[in-house]
């Protein structure tokens, strides 16, 4: 009996996001706030991305472990997020990390080699992910 292949992740263009869905997205960082300790026990990071559809999405990322949040160094970095819940906040869609959230971070400098900076343990990086970046 052969094992079934792992289905590749599909990424939702930011202009097609719908409230109440859980999605995977990729984009270029337009704004970020490095991880900080929230009022509770979790760390929080805020990352606003834009994709080829020129739509912006603010992502609120939470984790009990500082090291599982994405290592964004500068505006222009490229990130791929898996497991974001889309919700409305002040008449705009935003994303909140869900249980099972995973992320990839790359240096977005034009001409730079595509080198993975951080990879969540849960993220299954595929050739499709590479071509998306």
PDB file of C-alpha atoms in Angstrom:
ATOM      1  CA  UNK A   1       0.000   0.000   0.000  1.00  0.00           C
ATOM      2  CA  UNK A   2       1.542   3.304  -1.053  1.00  0.00           C
ATOM      3  CA  UNK A   3       1.171   6.432   1.003  1.00  0.00           C
ATOM      4  CA  UNK A   4      -0.740   9.307  -0.544  1.00  0.00           C
ATOM      5  CA  UNK A   5       1.382  12.282  -1.626  1.00  0.00           C
ATOM      6  CA  UNK A   6       1.201  15.404   0.485  1.00  0.00           C
ATOM      7  CA  UNK A   7      -1.062  17.912  -1.222  1.00  0.00           C
ATOM      8  CA  UNK A   8       0.804  21.106  -2.069  1.00  0.00           C
ATOM      9  CA  UNK A   9      -0.270  24.254  -0.302  1.00  0.00           C
ATOM     10  CA  UNK A  10      -2.377  26.620  -2.312  1.00  0.00           C
ATOM     11  CA  UNK A  11      -2.072  30.350  -1.805  1.00  0.00           C
ATOM     12  CA  UNK A  12      -5.050  32.671  -1.959  1.00  0.00           C
ATOM     13  CA  UNK A  13      -4.511  35.984  -3.757  1.00  0.00           C
ATOM     14  CA  UNK A  14      -5.202  38.810  -1.310  1.00  0.00           C
ATOM     15  CA  UNK A  15      -7.942  40.262  -3.528  1.00  0.00           C
ATOM     16  CA  UNK A  16      -9.932  36.996  -3.162  1.00  0.00           C
ATOM     17  CA  UNK A  17      -9.922  36.738   0.642  1.00  0.00           C
ATOM     18  CA  UNK A  18     -13.272  36.151   2.322  1.00  0.00           C
ATOM     19  CA  UNK A  19     -14.226  36.724   5.955  1.00  0.00           C
ATOM     20  CA  UNK A  20     -14.418  33.532   8.016  1.00  0.00           C
ATOM     21  CA  UNK A  21     -12.044  31.463   5.865  1.00  0.00           C
ATOM     22  CA  UNK A  22      -8.664  29.971   6.815  1.00  0.00           C
ATOM     23  CA  UNK A  23      -6.086  30.603   4.111  1.00  0.00           C
ATOM     24  CA  UNK A  24      -2.440  30.461   3.084  1.00  0.00           C
ATOM     25  CA  UNK A  25      -0.958  33.687   1.698  1.00  0.00           C
ATOM     26  CA  UNK A  26       2.350  34.996   0.337  1.00  0.00           C
ATOM     27  CA  UNK A  27       3.392  38.602   0.006  1.00  0.00           C
ATOM     28  CA  UNK A  28       5.972  41.325   0.376  1.00  0.00           C
ATOM     29  CA  UNK A  29       6.282  42.961   3.795  1.00  0.00           C
ATOM     30  CA  UNK A  30       5.072  46.584   3.792  1.00  0.00           C
ATOM     31  CA  UNK A  31       5.115  47.075   7.574  1.00  0.00           C
ATOM     32  CA  UNK A  32       6.078  44.940  10.564  1.00  0.00           C
ATOM     33  CA  UNK A  33       6.255  45.108  14.323  1.00  0.00           C
ATOM     34  CA  UNK A  34       8.755  42.590  15.718  1.00  0.00           C
ATOM     35  CA  UNK A  35       7.455  40.048  18.258  1.00  0.00           C
ATOM     36  CA  UNK A  36       6.583  41.488  21.652  1.00  0.00           C
ATOM     37  CA  UNK A  37       4.973  40.032  24.771  1.00  0.00           C
ATOM     38  CA  UNK A  38       1.216  40.663  24.629  1.00  0.00           C
ATOM     39  CA  UNK A  39      -0.937  41.316  27.678  1.00  0.00           C
ATOM     40  CA  UNK A  40      -1.439  37.574  28.074  1.00  0.00           C
ATOM     41  CA  UNK A  41       1.146  34.799  27.873  1.00  0.00           C
ATOM     42  CA  UNK A  42       1.655  34.918  24.116  1.00  0.00           C
ATOM     43  CA  UNK A  43       4.045  36.824  21.917  1.00  0.00           C
ATOM     44  CA  UNK A  44       2.474  38.924  19.187  1.00  0.00           C
ATOM     45  CA  UNK A  45       3.845  40.196  15.882  1.00  0.00           C
ATOM     46  CA  UNK A  46       2.112  42.394  13.317  1.00  0.00           C
ATOM     47  CA  UNK A  47       3.015  42.034   9.635  1.00  0.00           C
ATOM     48  CA  UNK A  48       1.302  43.901   6.785  1.00  0.00           C
ATOM     49  CA  UNK A  49       1.860  42.350   3.373  1.00  0.00           C
ATOM     50  CA  UNK A  50       0.941  43.169  -0.201  1.00  0.00           C
ATOM     51  CA  UNK A  51       0.848  40.726  -3.122  1.00  0.00           C
ATOM     52  CA  UNK A  52       0.748  40.908  -6.915  1.00  0.00           C
ATOM     53  CA  UNK A  53      -2.928  41.925  -6.767  1.00  0.00           C
ATOM     54  CA  UNK A  54      -1.765  45.105  -4.950  1.00  0.00           C
ATOM     55  CA  UNK A  55      -4.055  44.392  -1.981  1.00  0.00           C
ATOM     56  CA  UNK A  56      -2.751  44.889   1.574  1.00  0.00           C
ATOM     57  CA  UNK A  57      -3.428  42.514   4.450  1.00  0.00           C
ATOM     58  CA  UNK A  58      -2.530  43.079   8.101  1.00  0.00           C
ATOM     59  CA  UNK A  59      -1.646  39.833   9.874  1.00  0.00           C
ATOM     60  CA  UNK A  60      -1.812  39.525  13.668  1.00  0.00           C
ATOM     61  CA  UNK A  61       0.433  36.623  14.621  1.00  0.00           C
ATOM     62  CA  UNK A  62       0.389  35.043  18.077  1.00  0.00           C
ATOM     63  CA  UNK A  63       2.527  32.306  19.605  1.00  0.00           C
ATOM     64  CA  UNK A  64       3.585  31.110  23.035  1.00  0.00           C
ATOM     65  CA  UNK A  65       7.079  30.608  21.630  1.00  0.00           C
ATOM     66  CA  UNK A  66       8.946  33.696  20.371  1.00  0.00           C
ATOM     67  CA  UNK A  67      10.957  31.550  17.939  1.00  0.00           C
ATOM     68  CA  UNK A  68       7.906  30.322  16.036  1.00  0.00           C
ATOM     69  CA  UNK A  69       6.992  33.813  14.831  1.00  0.00           C
ATOM     70  CA  UNK A  70       8.467  34.926  11.485  1.00  0.00           C
ATOM     71  CA  UNK A  71      11.910  36.577  11.449  1.00  0.00           C
ATOM     72  CA  UNK A  72      11.123  39.689   9.430  1.00  0.00           C
ATOM     73  CA  UNK A  73      14.170  41.976   9.246  1.00  0.00           C
ATOM     74  CA  UNK A  74      12.998  44.716   6.903  1.00  0.00           C
ATOM     75  CA  UNK A  75      10.270  46.051   4.661  1.00  0.00           C
ATOM     76  CA  UNK A  76      10.582  44.197   1.352  1.00  0.00           C
ATOM     77  CA  UNK A  77      11.141  40.755   2.883  1.00  0.00           C
ATOM     78  CA  UNK A  78       8.953  38.019   1.411  1.00  0.00           C
ATOM     79  CA  UNK A  79       6.753  35.902   3.665  1.00  0.00           C
ATOM     80  CA  UNK A  80       4.468  32.928   3.177  1.00  0.00           C
ATOM     81  CA  UNK A  81       1.951  32.194   5.911  1.00  0.00           C
ATOM     82  CA  UNK A  82      -0.142  29.040   6.334  1.00  0.00           C
ATOM     83  CA  UNK A  83      -3.161  28.826   8.609  1.00  0.00           C
ATOM     84  CA  UNK A  84      -4.465  32.393   8.843  1.00  0.00           C
ATOM     85  CA  UNK A  85      -8.103  33.082   9.729  1.00  0.00           C
ATOM     86  CA  UNK A  86      -9.582  36.025   7.851  1.00  0.00           C
ATOM     87  CA  UNK A  87     -11.869  38.327   9.837  1.00  0.00           C
ATOM     88  CA  UNK A  88     -13.271  41.830   9.519  1.00  0.00           C
ATOM     89  CA  UNK A  89     -11.917  44.570  11.774  1.00  0.00           C
ATOM     90  CA  UNK A  90     -12.968  48.220  11.347  1.00  0.00           C
ATOM     91  CA  UNK A  91     -14.418  47.457   7.897  1.00  0.00           C
ATOM     92  CA  UNK A  92     -11.181  45.885   6.638  1.00  0.00           C
ATOM     93  CA  UNK A  93     -10.151  42.274   6.373  1.00  0.00           C
ATOM     94  CA  UNK A  94      -7.285  41.193   8.584  1.00  0.00           C
ATOM     95  CA  UNK A  95      -5.678  37.847   9.346  1.00  0.00           C
ATOM     96  CA  UNK A  96      -5.160  36.160  12.705  1.00  0.00           C
ATOM     97  CA  UNK A  97      -2.857  33.177  13.181  1.00  0.00           C
ATOM     98  CA  UNK A  98      -4.689  29.943  14.036  1.00  0.00           C
ATOM     99  CA  UNK A  99      -3.497  26.784  15.765  1.00  0.00           C
ATOM    100  CA  UNK A 100      -1.159  25.138  13.260  1.00  0.00           C
ATOM    101  CA  UNK A 101       0.061  28.489  11.877  1.00  0.00           C
ATOM    102  CA  UNK A 102       3.350  28.214   9.997  1.00  0.00           C
ATOM    103  CA  UNK A 103       5.537  30.712   8.156  1.00  0.00           C
ATOM    104  CA  UNK A 104       8.432  31.114   5.747  1.00  0.00           C
ATOM    105  CA  UNK A 105      10.584  34.241   5.496  1.00  0.00           C
ATOM    106  CA  UNK A 106      12.944  35.247   2.679  1.00  0.00           C
ATOM    107  CA  UNK A 107      15.156  38.226   1.930  1.00  0.00           C
ATOM    108  CA  UNK A 108      13.206  40.211  -0.659  1.00  0.00           C
ATOM    109  CA  UNK A 109      16.191  42.090  -2.124  1.00  0.00           C
ATOM    110  CA  UNK A 110      15.960  42.044  -5.922  1.00  0.00           C
ATOM    111  CA  UNK A 111      18.594  39.783  -7.404  1.00  0.00           C
ATOM    112  CA  UNK A 112      19.347  38.132  -4.063  1.00  0.00           C
ATOM    113  CA  UNK A 113      19.322  34.342  -4.060  1.00  0.00           C
ATOM    114  CA  UNK A 114      16.142  32.834  -2.680  1.00  0.00           C
ATOM    115  CA  UNK A 115      17.429  31.601   0.652  1.00  0.00           C
ATOM    116  CA  UNK A 116      15.057  30.482   3.325  1.00  0.00           C
ATOM    117  CA  UNK A 117      15.645  32.561   6.470  1.00  0.00           C
ATOM    118  CA  UNK A 118      13.120  30.917   8.763  1.00  0.00           C
ATOM    119  CA  UNK A 119      10.927  27.890   8.352  1.00  0.00           C
ATOM    120  CA  UNK A 120       8.352  26.787  10.892  1.00  0.00           C
ATOM    121  CA  UNK A 121       8.653  23.144  11.880  1.00  0.00           C
ATOM    122  CA  UNK A 122       5.117  22.584  10.580  1.00  0.00           C
ATOM    123  CA  UNK A 123       5.734  24.170   7.167  1.00  0.00           C
ATOM    124  CA  UNK A 124       6.144  21.715   4.312  1.00  0.00           C
ATOM    125  CA  UNK A 125       8.218  23.712   1.778  1.00  0.00           C
ATOM    126  CA  UNK A 126       7.526  22.502  -1.753  1.00  0.00           C
ATOM    127  CA  UNK A 127       8.641  23.384  -5.275  1.00  0.00           C
ATOM    128  CA  UNK A 128       5.316  25.234  -5.645  1.00  0.00           C
ATOM    129  CA  UNK A 129       6.166  27.376  -2.625  1.00  0.00           C
ATOM    130  CA  UNK A 130       9.581  28.114  -4.150  1.00  0.00           C
ATOM    131  CA  UNK A 131       8.083  29.155  -7.500  1.00  0.00           C
ATOM    132  CA  UNK A 132       5.538  31.388  -5.711  1.00  0.00           C
ATOM    133  CA  UNK A 133       8.373  33.290  -4.027  1.00  0.00           C
TER     134      UNK A 133
END
